[in-house]
Coordinates of N, CA and C and ligand atoms in Angstrom, one line a residue:
M1 N 48.9 -67.3 19.0 CA 49.7 -66.7 20.1 C 49.0 -67.0 21.4
S2 N 49.8 -67.4 22.4 CA 49.2 -67.7 23.7 C 49.0 -66.4 24.5
A3 N 48.0 -66.5 25.4 CA 47.7 -65.3 26.2 C 48.9 -64.8 26.9
A4 N 49.7 -65.7 27.4 CA 50.9 -65.3 28.2 C 51.8 -64.4 27.4
V5 N 51.9 -64.6 26.1 CA 52.7 -63.8 25.3 C 52.0 -62.5 24.9
L6 N 50.7 -62.6 24.7 CA 50.0 -61.4 24.2 C 49.9 -60.3 25.3
F7 N 49.8 -60.8 26.5 CA 49.5 -59.8 27.6 C 50.6 -58.8 27.8
P8 N 51.9 -59.2 27.9 CA 53.0 -58.2 28.0 C 53.0 -57.3 26.8
A9 N 52.7 -57.8 25.7 CA 52.8 -57.0 24.5 C 51.7 -55.8 24.6
L10 N 50.5 -56.2 25.0 CA 49.5 -55.2 25.2 C 49.9 -54.2 26.2
L11 N 50.5 -54.7 27.3 CA 50.9 -53.8 28.4 C 51.9 -52.8 27.9
M12 N 52.9 -53.3 27.1 CA 53.9 -52.4 26.6 C 53.4 -51.4 25.7
S13 N 52.4 -51.7 24.8 CA 51.9 -50.7 23.9 C 51.1 -49.7 24.7
A14 N 50.4 -50.1 25.7 CA 49.7 -49.1 26.5 C 50.6 -48.2 27.2
W15 N 51.7 -48.7 27.7 CA 52.6 -47.9 28.5 C 53.4 -46.9 27.6
A16 N 53.6 -47.3 26.3 CA 54.3 -46.4 25.4 C 53.5 -45.1 25.2
H17 N 52.2 -45.2 25.4 CA 51.4 -44.0 25.2 C 50.7 -43.5 26.5
A18 N 51.4 -43.7 27.6 CA 50.8 -43.4 28.9 C 50.5 -41.9 29.0
S19 N 49.3 -41.5 29.5 CA 49.0 -40.1 29.8 C 49.5 -39.8 31.2
T20 N 50.1 -38.7 31.4 CA 50.6 -38.3 32.7 C 49.8 -37.2 33.3
Y21 N 49.4 -37.5 34.5 CA 48.6 -36.6 35.3 C 49.3 -36.4 36.7
Q22 N 48.7 -35.6 37.6 CA 49.3 -35.5 38.9 C 48.2 -35.7 40.0
Q23 N 48.7 -36.0 41.1 CA 47.7 -36.2 42.3 C 46.9 -34.9 42.4
G24 N 45.6 -35.1 42.7 CA 44.7 -34.0 42.9 C 44.1 -33.4 41.6
Q25 N 44.4 -34.1 40.5 CA 43.9 -33.6 39.2 C 42.5 -34.1 38.9
L26 N 41.7 -33.2 38.3 CA 40.4 -33.7 37.8 C 40.6 -33.8 36.3
V27 N 40.3 -35.0 35.8 CA 40.6 -35.3 34.4 C 39.2 -35.4 33.6
V28 N 39.1 -34.6 32.6 CA 37.9 -34.7 31.8 C 38.3 -35.1 30.4
G29 N 37.7 -36.2 29.9 CA 38.0 -36.8 28.6 C 36.8 -36.8 27.7
Q30 N 37.0 -37.1 26.5 CA 35.9 -37.3 25.5 C 36.1 -38.4 24.6
V31 N 35.1 -39.2 24.4 CA 35.1 -40.3 23.5 C 33.9 -40.0 22.5
E32 N 33.9 -40.8 21.4 CA 32.7 -40.7 20.5 C 31.5 -41.2 21.3
P33 N 30.3 -40.6 21.0 CA 29.1 -41.0 21.7 C 28.9 -42.5 21.5
G34 N 28.5 -43.2 22.6 CA 28.2 -44.6 22.5 C 29.4 -45.4 23.0
V35 N 30.5 -44.8 23.2 CA 31.7 -45.6 23.7 C 31.6 -45.7 25.2
Q36 N 31.9 -46.8 25.8 CA 31.9 -47.0 27.2 C 33.3 -46.8 27.8
V37 N 33.4 -46.3 29.0 CA 34.7 -46.0 29.6 C 34.7 -46.6 31.0
W38 N 35.9 -47.2 31.4 CA 36.2 -47.6 32.8 C 37.5 -47.0 33.3
L39 N 37.5 -46.7 34.5 CA 38.7 -46.3 35.2 C 39.1 -47.4 36.2
N40 N 40.2 -48.1 36.0 CA 40.7 -49.2 36.9 C 39.5 -50.2 37.1
G41 N 38.8 -50.4 36.0 CA 37.7 -51.4 36.1 C 36.4 -50.9 36.6
Q42 N 36.3 -49.6 37.0 CA 35.1 -49.1 37.5 C 34.4 -48.3 36.3
P43 N 33.1 -48.6 36.0 CA 32.5 -47.8 34.9 C 32.3 -46.4 35.2
L44 N 32.6 -45.5 34.2 CA 32.4 -44.1 34.4 C 31.2 -43.6 33.6
P45 N 30.4 -42.7 34.2 CA 29.3 -42.1 33.4 C 29.8 -41.4 32.2
V46 N 29.2 -41.5 31.1 CA 29.6 -40.8 29.9 C 28.4 -40.0 29.4
S47 N 28.6 -38.7 29.1 CA 27.4 -37.9 28.7 C 27.1 -38.2 27.2
N48 N 25.9 -37.6 26.8 CA 25.5 -37.9 25.4 C 26.5 -37.4 24.4
A49 N 27.3 -36.4 24.8 CA 28.3 -35.8 23.9 C 29.6 -36.6 24.0
G50 N 29.7 -37.6 24.9 CA 30.8 -38.4 25.0 C 31.8 -37.9 26.1
L51 N 31.4 -37.0 26.9 CA 32.3 -36.5 28.0 C 32.3 -37.4 29.2
Y52 N 33.5 -37.6 29.8 CA 33.5 -38.4 31.1 C 34.5 -37.7 32.0
A53 N 34.5 -38.0 33.2 CA 35.4 -37.3 34.2 C 35.8 -38.3 35.3
F54 N 37.0 -38.1 35.8 CA 37.4 -38.7 37.0 C 38.4 -37.9 37.8
G55 N 38.5 -38.1 39.1 CA 39.4 -37.3 39.9 C 40.5 -38.2 40.4
L56 N 41.7 -37.7 40.5 CA 42.8 -38.4 41.1 C 43.0 -37.7 42.5
G57 N 42.9 -38.5 43.6 CA 42.9 -38.0 44.9 C 44.3 -37.5 45.3
R58 N 44.4 -37.0 46.6 CA 45.6 -36.4 47.1 C 46.7 -37.5 47.1
N59 N 46.3 -38.7 47.4 CA 47.3 -39.8 47.4 C 47.1 -40.9 46.3
A60 N 46.6 -40.4 45.2 CA 46.3 -41.4 44.1 C 47.6 -42.2 43.8
K61 N 47.3 -43.5 43.4 CA 48.4 -44.4 43.1 C 49.1 -43.9 41.8
A62 N 50.3 -44.4 41.7 CA 51.2 -43.9 40.5 C 50.7 -44.4 39.2
N63 N 49.9 -45.5 39.1 CA 49.5 -46.0 37.9 C 48.0 -46.4 37.8
G64 N 47.4 -46.3 36.6 CA 46.0 -46.6 36.5 C 45.8 -47.0 35.0
V65 N 44.6 -47.4 34.7 CA 44.3 -47.7 33.3 C 42.9 -47.3 33.0
I66 N 42.7 -46.7 31.8 CA 41.4 -46.3 31.2 C 41.1 -47.3 30.2
T67 N 40.0 -48.0 30.3 CA 39.5 -48.9 29.3 C 38.4 -48.3 28.5
T68 N 38.4 -48.3 27.2 CA 37.3 -47.8 26.4 C 36.8 -49.0 25.5
R69 N 35.5 -49.1 25.4 CA 34.9 -50.2 24.6 C 34.1 -49.6 23.4
R70 N 34.6 -49.9 22.2 CA 33.9 -49.4 21.0 C 33.5 -50.6 20.2
A71 N 32.2 -50.7 20.0 CA 31.6 -51.8 19.2 C 32.1 -53.2 19.7
G72 N 32.2 -53.3 21.1 CA 32.5 -54.6 21.7 C 34.0 -54.8 21.8
V73 N 34.8 -53.9 21.3 CA 36.3 -54.1 21.3 C 36.9 -53.1 22.4
D74 N 37.7 -53.7 23.3 CA 38.3 -52.9 24.3 C 39.6 -52.5 23.9
S75 N 40.0 -51.2 24.4 CA 41.4 -50.8 24.3 C 41.7 -50.1 25.6
E76 N 43.0 -50.2 25.9 CA 43.5 -49.7 27.2 C 44.5 -48.6 27.0
Q77 N 44.4 -47.7 27.9 CA 45.3 -46.5 27.9 C 45.9 -46.4 29.4
A78 N 47.2 -46.5 29.5 CA 47.8 -46.4 30.8 C 47.8 -45.0 31.3
L79 N 47.6 -44.8 32.6 CA 47.7 -43.5 33.2 C 49.0 -43.5 34.1
S80 N 49.7 -42.5 34.1 CA 50.8 -42.4 35.1 C 50.5 -41.1 35.9
V81 N 50.6 -41.2 37.2 CA 50.2 -40.2 38.1 C 51.4 -39.7 38.9
T82 N 51.8 -38.4 38.8 CA 52.9 -37.9 39.4 C 52.6 -37.6 40.9
K83 N 53.5 -38.0 41.8 CA 53.4 -37.8 43.2 C 53.7 -36.3 43.5
R84 N 52.9 -35.8 44.4 CA 53.1 -34.4 44.9 C 53.5 -34.4 46.3
R85 N 54.2 -33.3 46.7 CA 54.5 -33.1 48.1 C 53.6 -32.0 48.7
Y86 N 53.1 -32.2 49.9 CA 52.1 -31.3 50.5 C 52.7 -30.6 51.7
P87 N 52.5 -29.3 51.8 CA 53.0 -28.6 53.0 C 52.3 -28.9 54.2
E88 N 52.8 -28.4 55.4 CA 52.1 -28.5 56.6 C 51.6 -27.1 56.9
Q89 N 50.4 -27.1 57.5 CA 49.8 -25.8 57.8 C 49.4 -25.8 59.3
K90 N 49.9 -24.8 60.0 CA 49.4 -24.7 61.4 C 48.5 -23.5 61.5
I91 N 47.3 -23.8 62.1 CA 46.4 -22.7 62.3 C 46.1 -22.7 63.8
N92 N 46.3 -21.5 64.4 CA 46.0 -21.4 65.8 C 44.9 -20.3 66.0
G93 N 44.3 -20.3 67.2 CA 43.4 -19.2 67.5 C 42.0 -19.6 67.1
L94 N 41.7 -20.9 66.6 CA 40.4 -21.3 66.4 C 39.7 -21.5 67.7
P95 N 38.4 -21.2 67.7 CA 37.6 -21.6 69.0 C 37.8 -23.1 69.3
A96 N 38.1 -23.4 70.5 CA 38.4 -24.8 70.9 C 37.2 -25.7 70.5
K97 N 36.0 -25.2 70.6 CA 34.8 -26.1 70.3 C 34.7 -26.4 68.8
K98 N 35.4 -25.6 68.0 CA 35.3 -25.9 66.5 C 36.4 -26.9 66.1
V99 N 37.4 -27.1 67.0 CA 38.5 -28.0 66.7 C 38.2 -29.4 67.3
T100 N 37.8 -29.4 68.6 CA 37.3 -30.6 69.2 C 35.9 -30.4 69.7
P101 N 34.9 -30.7 68.8 CA 33.5 -30.4 69.1 C 33.0 -31.1 70.3
D102 N 32.1 -30.5 71.1 CA 31.4 -31.1 72.1 C 30.6 -32.3 71.6
P103 N 30.5 -33.4 72.4 CA 29.8 -34.6 71.9 C 28.4 -34.3 71.4
E104 N 27.7 -33.2 72.0 CA 26.3 -32.9 71.6 C 26.2 -32.5 70.2
V105 N 27.3 -31.9 69.6 CA 27.1 -31.4 68.2 C 27.5 -32.5 67.2
G106 N 27.8 -33.7 67.7 CA 28.1 -34.8 66.8 C 27.0 -35.1 65.8
Q107 N 25.8 -35.0 66.3 CA 24.6 -35.3 65.5 C 24.5 -34.2 64.4
R108 N 24.7 -33.0 64.7 CA 24.6 -31.9 63.8 C 25.7 -32.1 62.7
I109 N 26.9 -32.4 63.1 CA 28.0 -32.6 62.1 C 27.7 -33.8 61.2
S110 N 27.1 -34.9 61.8 CA 26.9 -36.0 60.8 C 25.7 -35.7 59.9
A111 N 24.7 -34.8 60.4 CA 23.6 -34.4 59.5 C 24.2 -33.5 58.4
D112 N 25.1 -32.6 58.7 CA 25.8 -31.8 57.7 C 26.5 -32.7 56.6
N113 N 27.3 -33.7 57.2 CA 28.0 -34.6 56.3 C 27.1 -35.4 55.4
Q114 N 26.0 -35.8 55.9 CA 25.0 -36.6 55.1 C 24.5 -35.8 54.0
Q115 N 24.2 -34.5 54.2 CA 23.7 -33.7 53.1 C 24.8 -33.5 52.1
I116 N 26.0 -33.2 52.5 CA 27.1 -33.0 51.6 C 27.3 -34.3 50.8
G117 N 27.3 -35.4 51.5 CA 27.6 -36.7 50.8 C 26.5 -37.0 49.8
A118 N 25.3 -36.6 50.0 CA 24.2 -36.9 49.1 C 24.4 -36.1 47.8
V119 N 24.8 -34.9 47.9 CA 25.1 -34.1 46.7 C 26.3 -34.7 45.9
R120 N 27.3 -35.2 46.6 CA 28.4 -35.8 45.9 C 28.1 -37.1 45.2
A121 N 27.0 -37.7 45.7 CA 26.6 -39.0 45.0 C 25.9 -38.7 43.7
S122 N 25.7 -37.5 43.4 CA 24.9 -37.1 42.2 C 25.5 -37.8 40.9
Q123 N 24.6 -38.3 40.1 CA 25.0 -38.9 38.8 C 24.5 -38.1 37.6
S124 N 24.3 -36.8 37.8 CA 23.7 -36.1 36.6 C 24.6 -36.1 35.4
Q125 N 24.0 -36.1 34.3 CA 24.8 -36.3 33.0 C 25.0 -34.9 32.3
A126 N 25.0 -33.8 33.0 CA 25.1 -32.5 32.4 C 26.5 -32.4 31.7
E127 N 26.6 -31.4 30.8 CA 27.8 -31.4 30.0 C 28.5 -30.1 30.1
W128 N 28.5 -29.5 31.4 CA 29.2 -28.3 31.6 C 30.7 -28.4 31.8
L129 N 31.2 -29.6 31.9 CA 32.6 -29.8 32.2 C 33.5 -29.5 31.0
G130 N 32.9 -29.4 29.8 CA 33.7 -29.2 28.6 C 34.5 -27.9 28.6
S131 N 34.0 -26.9 29.3 CA 34.7 -25.6 29.3 C 35.7 -25.4 30.4
S132 N 36.5 -24.3 30.3 CA 37.5 -24.1 31.3 C 37.0 -23.4 32.5
W133 N 37.7 -23.4 33.6 CA 37.2 -22.9 34.9 C 37.8 -21.5 35.1
I134 N 37.1 -20.7 35.9 CA 37.7 -19.4 36.4 C 37.7 -19.4 37.9
M135 N 38.5 -18.5 38.5 CA 38.6 -18.4 39.9 C 37.2 -17.8 40.4
P136 N 36.7 -18.4 41.5 CA 35.4 -17.9 42.0 C 35.5 -16.6 42.7
V137 N 36.7 -16.3 43.2 CA 36.9 -15.0 43.9 C 38.4 -14.6 43.7
Q138 N 38.7 -13.3 43.6 CA 40.1 -12.9 43.5 C 40.6 -12.6 44.9
G139 N 41.7 -13.1 45.3 CA 42.2 -12.9 46.6 C 43.5 -13.6 46.8
R140 N 44.0 -13.6 48.1 CA 45.3 -14.2 48.4 C 45.0 -15.7 48.7
I141 N 45.8 -16.6 48.2 CA 45.6 -18.0 48.6 C 46.2 -18.2 50.0
S142 N 45.3 -18.5 50.9 CA 45.8 -18.6 52.3 C 45.8 -20.1 52.8
G143 N 45.4 -21.0 52.0 CA 45.5 -22.4 52.3 C 45.4 -23.3 51.1
V144 N 46.3 -24.2 50.9 CA 46.4 -25.0 49.6 C 45.8 -26.4 49.9
Y145 N 45.4 -27.0 48.8 CA 44.9 -28.3 48.7 C 46.0 -29.3 49.2
G146 N 45.6 -30.3 50.0 CA 46.4 -31.4 50.4 C 47.3 -31.1 51.7
A147 N 47.3 -29.8 52.1 CA 48.2 -29.5 53.3 C 47.8 -30.3 54.5
R148 N 48.8 -30.8 55.2 CA 48.6 -31.5 56.5 C 48.3 -30.4 57.5
R149 N 47.2 -30.5 58.2 CA 46.8 -29.4 59.0 C 46.9 -29.7 60.5
I150 N 47.4 -28.7 61.2 CA 47.5 -28.8 62.7 C 46.7 -27.6 63.2
L151 N 45.5 -27.9 63.8 CA 44.6 -26.8 64.2 C 44.7 -26.7 65.7
N152 N 45.1 -25.5 66.2 CA 45.3 -25.3 67.7 C 46.2 -26.4 68.2
G153 N 47.2 -26.9 67.5 CA 48.1 -27.9 67.9 C 47.6 -29.4 67.8
V154 N 46.4 -29.5 67.2 CA 45.9 -30.9 67.1 C 45.9 -31.3 65.6
P155 N 46.6 -32.5 65.3 CA 46.7 -32.9 63.9 C 45.3 -33.3 63.4
K156 N 44.9 -32.8 62.2 CA 43.6 -33.0 61.6 C 43.8 -33.6 60.2
S157 N 42.6 -33.9 59.6 CA 42.7 -34.5 58.2 C 43.2 -33.4 57.3
P158 N 43.8 -33.8 56.1 CA 44.4 -32.8 55.2 C 43.4 -31.8 54.7
H159 N 43.8 -30.7 54.3 CA 42.9 -29.7 53.7 C 42.5 -30.2 52.4
N160 N 41.1 -30.2 52.1 CA 40.6 -30.8 50.9 C 40.1 -29.9 49.9
G161 N 40.5 -28.6 50.0 CA 40.2 -27.6 49.0 C 41.2 -26.5 49.1
V162 N 40.8 -25.3 48.6 CA 41.7 -24.2 48.6 C 41.0 -23.0 49.4
D163 N 41.8 -22.3 50.1 CA 41.3 -21.1 50.8 C 41.7 -19.8 50.1
I164 N 40.8 -19.0 49.9 CA 41.1 -17.7 49.2 C 40.7 -16.6 50.2
A165 N 41.7 -15.8 50.7 CA 41.3 -14.7 51.6 C 40.9 -13.5 50.8
A166 N 39.8 -12.9 51.2 CA 39.3 -11.7 50.6 C 38.4 -11.0 51.6
A167 N 38.2 -9.7 51.3 CA 37.4 -8.9 52.3 C 36.0 -9.5 52.4
A168 N 35.4 -9.4 53.6 CA 34.0 -9.9 53.7 C 33.2 -9.0 52.8
G169 N 32.3 -9.7 52.1 CA 31.4 -9.0 51.2 C 31.8 -9.1 49.8
T170 N 33.0 -9.6 49.5 CA 33.5 -9.7 48.1 C 32.7 -10.7 47.4
A171 N 32.3 -10.4 46.1 CA 31.5 -11.4 45.4 C 32.2 -12.7 45.0
I172 N 31.4 -13.8 45.1 CA 31.9 -15.1 44.7 C 31.1 -15.5 43.5
V173 N 31.8 -15.9 42.4 CA 31.1 -16.2 41.2 C 31.3 -17.7 40.9
A174 N 30.4 -18.2 40.0 CA 30.4 -19.6 39.6 C 31.7 -19.8 38.7
P175 N 32.6 -20.7 39.1 CA 33.8 -20.9 38.2 C 33.5 -21.6 36.9
I176 N 32.3 -22.2 36.8 CA 31.9 -23.0 35.7 C 30.4 -23.1 35.9
A177 N 29.6 -23.4 34.8 CA 28.2 -23.5 35.0 C 27.8 -24.7 35.8
G178 N 26.7 -24.7 36.5 CA 26.3 -25.8 37.3 C 24.9 -25.6 37.8
R179 N 24.4 -26.6 38.6 CA 23.1 -26.4 39.2 C 23.3 -26.4 40.7
V180 N 22.6 -25.4 41.4 CA 22.7 -25.3 42.8 C 22.1 -26.5 43.5
A181 N 23.0 -27.3 44.2 CA 22.5 -28.6 44.7 C 22.4 -28.6 46.2
L182 N 22.9 -27.5 46.9 CA 22.7 -27.4 48.3 C 22.9 -25.9 48.7
V183 N 22.0 -25.5 49.5 CA 22.1 -24.2 50.2 C 21.8 -24.4 51.7
H184 N 22.8 -24.2 52.5 CA 22.7 -24.4 53.9 C 23.1 -23.1 54.7
E185 N 22.2 -22.7 55.6 CA 22.4 -21.4 56.3 C 23.5 -21.5 57.4
D186 N 23.7 -22.7 57.9 CA 24.7 -22.7 59.1 C 25.2 -24.1 59.4
M187 N 26.1 -24.6 58.6 CA 26.8 -25.9 58.9 C 27.8 -25.6 60.0
F188 N 28.1 -26.7 60.8 CA 29.0 -26.6 61.9 C 30.4 -26.1 61.5
Y189 N 31.0 -26.8 60.5 CA 32.4 -26.4 60.1 C 32.4 -25.3 59.1
T190 N 31.4 -25.4 58.1 CA 31.5 -24.6 56.9 C 30.6 -23.4 56.9
G191 N 29.8 -23.2 58.0 CA 28.9 -22.1 58.0 C 27.9 -22.1 56.9
K192 N 27.7 -20.8 56.4 CA 26.8 -20.7 55.2 C 27.5 -21.4 54.0
T193 N 26.8 -22.4 53.5 CA 27.5 -23.3 52.6 C 26.6 -23.5 51.3
L194 N 27.3 -23.5 50.2 CA 26.6 -23.6 48.9 C 27.4 -24.8 48.1
M195 N 26.6 -25.6 47.4 CA 27.2 -26.6 46.5 C 26.6 -26.5 45.1
L196 N 27.5 -26.7 44.1 CA 27.1 -26.8 42.8 C 27.3 -28.2 42.2
D197 N 26.4 -28.7 41.4 CA 26.6 -29.9 40.7 C 26.9 -29.6 39.2
H198 N 28.1 -30.1 38.8 CA 28.5 -29.8 37.4 C 28.4 -30.9 36.5
G199 N 27.8 -32.0 37.0 CA 27.5 -33.2 36.2 C 28.7 -34.2 36.2
L200 N 28.4 -35.4 35.8 CA 29.4 -36.5 35.7 C 30.1 -36.8 37.0
G201 N 29.4 -36.5 38.1 CA 30.0 -36.8 39.4 C 30.9 -35.7 40.0
V202 N 30.9 -34.5 39.3 CA 31.8 -33.4 39.8 C 30.9 -32.4 40.5
T203 N 31.3 -32.1 41.7 CA 30.5 -31.0 42.5 C 31.6 -30.1 43.0
S204 N 31.1 -28.9 43.4 CA 32.0 -27.9 44.1 C 31.3 -27.3 45.3
V205 N 32.1 -26.9 46.3 CA 31.5 -26.4 47.5 C 32.1 -25.0 47.8
Y206 N 31.3 -24.1 48.4 CA 31.7 -22.8 48.8 C 31.3 -22.6 50.2
A207 N 32.3 -22.4 51.1 CA 32.0 -22.4 52.5 C 32.4 -21.1 53.2
H208 N 31.8 -20.9 54.4 CA 32.1 -19.7 55.2 C 31.5 -18.4 54.6
M209 N 30.5 -18.6 53.7 CA 29.9 -17.4 53.0 C 29.2 -16.5 54.0
Q210 N 29.2 -15.2 53.6 CA 28.4 -14.2 54.4 C 27.0 -14.2 53.9
S211 N 26.8 -14.3 52.6 CA 25.4 -14.3 52.0 C 25.4 -15.2 50.8
I212 N 24.2 -15.8 50.5 CA 24.0 -16.6 49.4 C 22.9 -16.0 48.5
N213 N 23.2 -15.8 47.3 CA 22.3 -15.0 46.4 C 21.5 -15.9 45.4
V214 N 21.7 -17.3 45.5 CA 21.0 -18.2 44.6 C 20.2 -19.2 45.4
H215 N 19.3 -19.9 44.7 CA 18.5 -20.8 45.4 C 18.6 -22.2 44.9
F216 N 18.2 -23.1 45.7 CA 18.3 -24.6 45.4 C 17.7 -24.9 44.0
G217 N 18.4 -25.6 43.2 CA 17.8 -26.0 41.9 C 18.1 -25.1 40.8
Q218 N 18.6 -23.9 41.1 CA 18.9 -22.8 40.1 C 20.0 -23.2 39.2
L219 N 19.9 -23.0 37.9 CA 21.0 -23.2 37.0 C 21.8 -21.9 37.0
V220 N 23.1 -22.0 37.2 CA 24.0 -20.8 37.2 C 25.0 -20.9 36.1
Q221 N 25.2 -19.8 35.4 CA 26.2 -19.7 34.4 C 27.6 -19.4 34.9
Q222 N 28.6 -19.7 34.2 CA 30.0 -19.3 34.6 C 30.0 -17.7 34.8
G223 N 30.6 -17.3 36.0 CA 30.7 -15.9 36.2 C 29.5 -15.3 37.0
E224 N 28.4 -16.0 37.1 CA 27.3 -15.5 37.8 C 27.5 -15.4 39.3
V225 N 27.1 -14.4 40.0 CA 27.3 -14.2 41.4 C 26.5 -15.2 42.2
L226 N 27.3 -15.9 43.1 CA 26.7 -16.9 43.9 C 26.4 -16.4 45.3
G227 N 27.2 -15.4 45.7 CA 27.0 -14.8 47.1 C 28.3 -14.1 47.4
T228 N 28.6 -13.9 48.7 CA 29.7 -13.1 49.1 C 30.6 -13.9 50.2
V229 N 31.8 -13.4 50.2 CA 32.8 -14.0 51.2 C 32.4 -13.6 52.6
G230 N 32.6 -14.5 53.5 CA 32.4 -14.2 54.9 C 33.3 -15.1 55.8
Q231 N 32.9 -15.2 57.0 CA 33.7 -16.1 57.9 C 32.8 -16.9 58.9
T232 N 31.7 -17.4 58.3 CA 30.8 -18.2 59.1 C 31.4 -19.6 59.3
G233 N 31.0 -20.3 60.3 CA 31.5 -21.6 60.6 C 32.9 -21.5 61.2
R234 N 33.8 -22.6 60.9 CA 35.1 -22.6 61.5 C 36.1 -21.8 60.6
A235 N 36.3 -20.5 61.0 CA 37.2 -19.7 60.2 C 37.8 -18.6 61.1
T236 N 39.0 -18.3 60.9 CA 39.7 -17.3 61.7 C 39.6 -15.9 61.0
G237 N 39.2 -15.8 59.8 CA 39.1 -14.5 59.1 C 38.2 -14.7 57.9
P238 N 37.8 -13.6 57.2 CA 37.0 -13.8 56.0 C 37.8 -14.5 54.9
H239 N 37.3 -15.6 54.4 CA 37.9 -16.3 53.2 C 36.8 -17.2 52.6
L240 N 37.1 -17.6 51.4 CA 36.3 -18.6 50.7 C 37.1 -19.9 50.8
H241 N 36.4 -20.9 51.3 CA 36.9 -22.3 51.1 C 36.2 -22.8 49.9
W242 N 37.0 -23.2 48.9 CA 36.5 -23.7 47.6 C 37.0 -25.1 47.5
G243 N 36.1 -26.0 47.4 CA 36.4 -27.4 47.2 C 35.8 -28.0 45.9
V244 N 36.5 -28.9 45.2 CA 36.0 -29.5 44.0 C 36.1 -31.0 44.3
T245 N 35.1 -31.8 44.0 CA 35.1 -33.2 44.3 C 34.6 -34.0 43.1
W246 N 35.2 -35.1 42.8 CA 34.6 -36.1 41.9 C 34.2 -37.3 42.8
Q247 N 32.9 -37.5 42.8 CA 32.3 -38.5 43.7 C 32.8 -38.2 45.1
R248 N 33.5 -39.1 45.7 CA 34.0 -38.7 47.1 C 35.5 -38.3 47.1
T249 N 36.0 -38.2 45.9 CA 37.5 -37.8 45.8 C 37.7 -36.3 45.7
H250 N 38.4 -35.7 46.6 CA 38.6 -34.3 46.5 C 39.8 -34.1 45.6
V251 N 39.6 -33.1 44.7 CA 40.7 -32.7 43.8 C 41.1 -31.3 44.1
D252 N 42.2 -30.9 43.4 CA 42.8 -29.5 43.7 C 42.2 -28.5 42.8
P253 N 41.4 -27.6 43.3 CA 40.7 -26.6 42.4 C 41.7 -25.8 41.6
L254 N 42.8 -25.5 42.2 CA 43.8 -24.6 41.5 C 44.4 -25.2 40.2
L255 N 44.3 -26.5 40.1 CA 44.7 -27.2 38.9 C 43.7 -27.0 37.7
L256 N 42.5 -26.5 38.1 CA 41.5 -26.3 37.1 C 41.5 -25.0 36.4
V257 N 42.2 -24.0 37.0 CA 42.2 -22.6 36.5 C 43.6 -22.3 35.9
D258 N 43.6 -21.4 34.9 CA 44.9 -21.1 34.3 C 45.7 -20.2 35.2
Ligands
LIG301 ZN1 39.6 -24.4 53.7

């Protein structure tokens, strides 16, 4: 059989079993130990137990392919990604300097971003992602993932996490186990900021905190108190900004909890 004939046949069989996900979804899969996995040709880290993860961004393409290699034999699984619609969110009353920062704070902002980026580049092979997630704080959802944001009338980049409004001092707990990968007392936008590394390229961030009760490098279990809700950094009221990221791709935290 010529390759020209074989290829459409393979494609058809892959599509017949397409897995359907949605934009903003974090996907955790499992293969037998020793199997290698690629997403759209990019190799994914696989844990000893065979767990792998990838995130589909806010504007993820409609189609993708997962390739697995067992004993030198490749098989392909098509992904289909459902498109989402995102609301527009207008926030007024933010201090002008937090919306259009003075040039002098540019260095501080890029230092903050560098630290956050270094955590997101983590390649740890931990296996905490196999369990389900819980909400880090109970409260009203005041900002959703993906929303187009207009701050004090100025269009800004889309919201890359979820905002949960709660009284200042409300406990924030770890939604899933992880290792404390960043503790920062005062970032320009996110104020008192904590990040957890959950392994396989997945990290989470907790911003605007009033207090942080854990230390860098600490292993935290699901439900363990991380600190409290505050309004440090760029915030109009006490709330938790909770973000979950796979490598540099932001995913929707609310899709992770029941
Ligand atoms: Zn937010």
